[in-house]
């Protein structure tokens, strides 16, 4: 069977590796440019991140909804979030190394500061569509990596209320970014 634009999603769901090759060939340039944009100063992480994007597509193709957004926007979102995850991993690794080796070089500190600022700006942009209370929930759960039980104790909210607010917040963020991505158009 020949894989093309009309059948590659279906074939991915059937675990046809040729469909993944099609995605890499036809969407690889977009993924690579997004990852390079976000990880420009972390070239050692770029290739691994790109591979993780395609692995995420392979493992999560069932969650792709053509009615919600185009495939190109969906894969662009995956690439963006994976790149942000890699920035976080890098910061954690650097912070751990700095604790072990207090004499970190000035270059490492500058790079770390620049990445932290990038992440902070991206986080602010992402969370700008949320109410202050929901922003605080997202920060506690996803940045500070607190457990929902702990957030519940601190805020006095029930866990199911937290889950509902986070779910609604994610939908708002997805809607905002799918609209923005559509405007920017990552079409080839």
Coordinates of C-alpha atoms in Angstrom, one line a residue:
X1 CA 0.0 0.0 0.0
X2 CA 1.2 3.4 -0.9
X3 CA 1.3 5.9 2.0
X4 CA 0.0 9.4 1.2
X5 CA -1.6 12.4 2.7
X6 CA -5.0 10.8 2.7
X7 CA -4.1 7.6 4.6
X8 CA -1.0 8.2 6.7
X9 CA -2.9 8.9 9.9
X10 CA -5.0 5.8 9.6
X11 CA -1.8 3.7 8.8
X12 CA -0.1 5.2 11.8
X13 CA -3.0 3.9 13.9
X14 CA -2.4 0.4 12.3
X15 CA 1.3 0.7 13.3
X16 CA 2.5 0.8 9.8
X17 CA 6.2 1.9 10.0
X18 CA 6.0 3.3 6.4
X19 CA 3.5 5.8 7.7
X20 CA 6.0 7.0 10.3
X21 CA 8.6 7.3 7.5
X22 CA 6.1 9.4 5.6
X23 CA 5.6 11.7 8.6
X24 CA 9.3 12.0 9.1
X25 CA 9.9 12.8 5.4
X26 CA 7.0 15.3 5.1
X27 CA 6.9 16.9 8.5
X28 CA 10.5 16.5 9.7
X29 CA 11.5 19.9 8.4
X30 CA 8.8 21.6 10.5
X31 CA 9.6 19.6 13.6
X32 CA 13.3 20.3 13.2
X33 CA 12.8 24.0 12.8
X34 CA 10.6 24.2 15.9
X35 CA 13.0 22.2 18.0
X36 CA 16.0 24.2 16.8
X37 CA 14.2 27.5 17.5
X38 CA 13.5 26.4 21.1
X39 CA 16.7 24.6 21.8
X40 CA 19.0 26.9 19.8
X41 CA 21.6 27.0 22.5
X42 CA 21.3 23.3 23.4
X43 CA 22.4 21.7 20.2
X44 CA 23.4 18.4 22.0
X45 CA 19.7 17.9 22.9
X46 CA 18.1 18.8 19.5
X47 CA 18.4 15.4 17.8
X48 CA 17.2 13.5 20.8
X49 CA 14.2 15.9 21.1
X50 CA 13.3 15.5 17.4
X51 CA 13.4 11.7 17.9
X52 CA 11.2 12.0 21.0
X53 CA 8.7 14.1 18.9
X54 CA 8.3 11.3 16.4
X55 CA 8.1 8.7 19.1
X56 CA 5.3 10.7 20.8
X57 CA 3.5 10.8 17.4
X58 CA 3.8 7.1 17.1
X59 CA 2.7 6.3 20.6
X60 CA -0.1 8.9 20.8
X61 CA -1.6 9.0 17.3
X62 CA -4.9 7.8 18.8
X63 CA -5.2 11.2 20.6
X64 CA -4.9 13.2 17.3
X65 CA -8.3 14.7 16.4
X66 CA -8.5 16.0 12.8
X67 CA -11.7 17.9 13.7
X68 CA -9.8 20.0 16.2
X69 CA -6.7 20.9 14.3
X70 CA -4.6 20.0 11.3
X71 CA -1.9 17.3 11.6
X72 CA 0.8 19.9 11.0
X73 CA -0.5 22.0 14.0
X74 CA -0.7 18.9 16.2
X75 CA 2.8 17.8 15.5
X76 CA 4.1 21.4 15.9
X77 CA 2.5 21.5 19.3
X78 CA 4.1 18.2 20.3
X79 CA 7.5 19.6 19.1
X80 CA 7.1 22.8 21.1
X81 CA 6.2 21.0 24.3
X82 CA 8.9 18.4 23.9
X83 CA 11.5 21.2 23.4
X84 CA 10.2 22.9 26.6
X85 CA 10.6 19.6 28.4
X86 CA 14.2 19.4 27.3
X87 CA 14.9 22.9 28.5
X88 CA 13.6 21.9 31.9
X89 CA 15.6 18.7 31.9
X90 CA 18.7 20.7 31.0
X91 CA 18.1 23.2 33.8
X92 CA 17.6 20.4 36.4
X93 CA 20.8 18.7 35.2
X94 CA 22.8 22.0 35.4
X95 CA 21.3 22.8 38.9
X96 CA 22.3 19.3 40.1
X97 CA 25.8 19.6 38.7
X98 CA 26.1 23.1 40.2
X99 CA 25.2 21.7 43.6
X100 CA 27.9 19.1 43.1
X101 CA 30.4 21.5 41.7
X102 CA 30.0 24.9 43.1
X103 CA 32.6 26.4 40.8
X104 CA 30.4 26.4 37.7
X105 CA 31.7 28.4 34.8
X106 CA 30.4 31.9 34.0
X107 CA 29.3 30.5 30.6
X108 CA 27.1 27.8 32.2
X109 CA 25.5 30.4 34.5
X110 CA 24.8 32.7 31.5
X111 CA 23.3 29.9 29.5
X112 CA 21.2 28.7 32.4
X113 CA 20.0 32.3 33.0
X114 CA 19.1 32.7 29.3
X115 CA 17.2 29.4 29.3
X116 CA 15.3 30.2 32.5
X117 CA 14.2 33.5 31.0
X118 CA 13.1 31.8 27.8
X119 CA 11.1 29.2 29.8
X120 CA 9.6 32.0 31.9
X121 CA 8.5 34.0 28.9
X122 CA 7.0 30.9 27.2
X123 CA 5.2 29.9 30.4
X124 CA 3.8 33.4 30.8
X125 CA 2.6 33.4 27.2
X126 CA 1.0 30.0 27.6
X127 CA -0.7 30.8 30.9
X128 CA -1.9 34.3 29.9
X129 CA -5.3 33.1 28.9
X130 CA -6.0 31.7 32.4
X131 CA -7.4 33.4 35.5
X132 CA -4.9 34.2 38.3
X133 CA -6.2 31.3 40.4
X134 CA -5.8 28.8 37.5
X135 CA -2.4 30.1 36.7
X136 CA -1.4 29.5 40.3
X137 CA -2.7 25.9 40.0
X138 CA -0.7 25.3 36.8
X139 CA 2.4 26.7 38.4
X140 CA 2.1 24.5 41.5
X141 CA 1.3 21.3 39.6
X142 CA 3.6 21.7 36.5
X143 CA 6.4 24.0 37.5
X144 CA 6.8 23.3 41.1
X145 CA 5.8 19.7 40.4
X146 CA 3.6 19.4 43.5
X147 CA 1.2 16.5 44.0
X148 CA -2.5 17.3 43.7
X149 CA -3.0 16.2 47.3
X150 CA -0.5 18.8 48.5
X151 CA -2.1 21.5 46.3
X152 CA -5.5 20.6 47.7
X153 CA -4.2 21.0 51.2
X154 CA -2.6 24.4 50.4
X155 CA -5.5 25.9 48.5
X156 CA -8.4 24.2 50.4
X157 CA -9.8 23.0 47.0
X158 CA -11.0 19.5 46.6
X159 CA -8.9 17.3 44.3
X160 CA -11.8 16.9 41.8
X161 CA -12.2 20.7 41.6
X162 CA -8.4 21.0 40.9
X163 CA -8.6 18.4 38.2
X164 CA -11.6 20.1 36.6
X165 CA -10.0 23.6 36.6
X166 CA -6.7 22.2 35.2
X167 CA -8.7 20.3 32.5
X168 CA -10.5 23.5 31.5
X169 CA -7.3 25.4 31.6
X170 CA -5.6 22.9 29.3
X171 CA -8.5 23.2 26.8
X172 CA -8.1 27.0 26.8
X173 CA -4.4 26.8 26.2
X174 CA -4.8 24.2 23.4
X175 CA -7.5 26.4 21.8
X176 CA -5.3 29.5 22.1
X177 CA -2.3 27.8 20.6
X178 CA -4.1 25.9 17.9
X179 CA -5.6 29.3 16.8
X180 CA -2.2 30.9 16.9
X181 CA -0.5 28.1 15.1
X182 CA -3.2 28.3 12.4
X183 CA -2.4 31.9 12.0
X184 CA 1.3 31.3 11.8
X185 CA 0.7 28.3 9.5
X186 CA 3.4 25.8 9.6
X187 CA 2.3 24.5 6.2
X188 CA 5.1 23.3 3.9

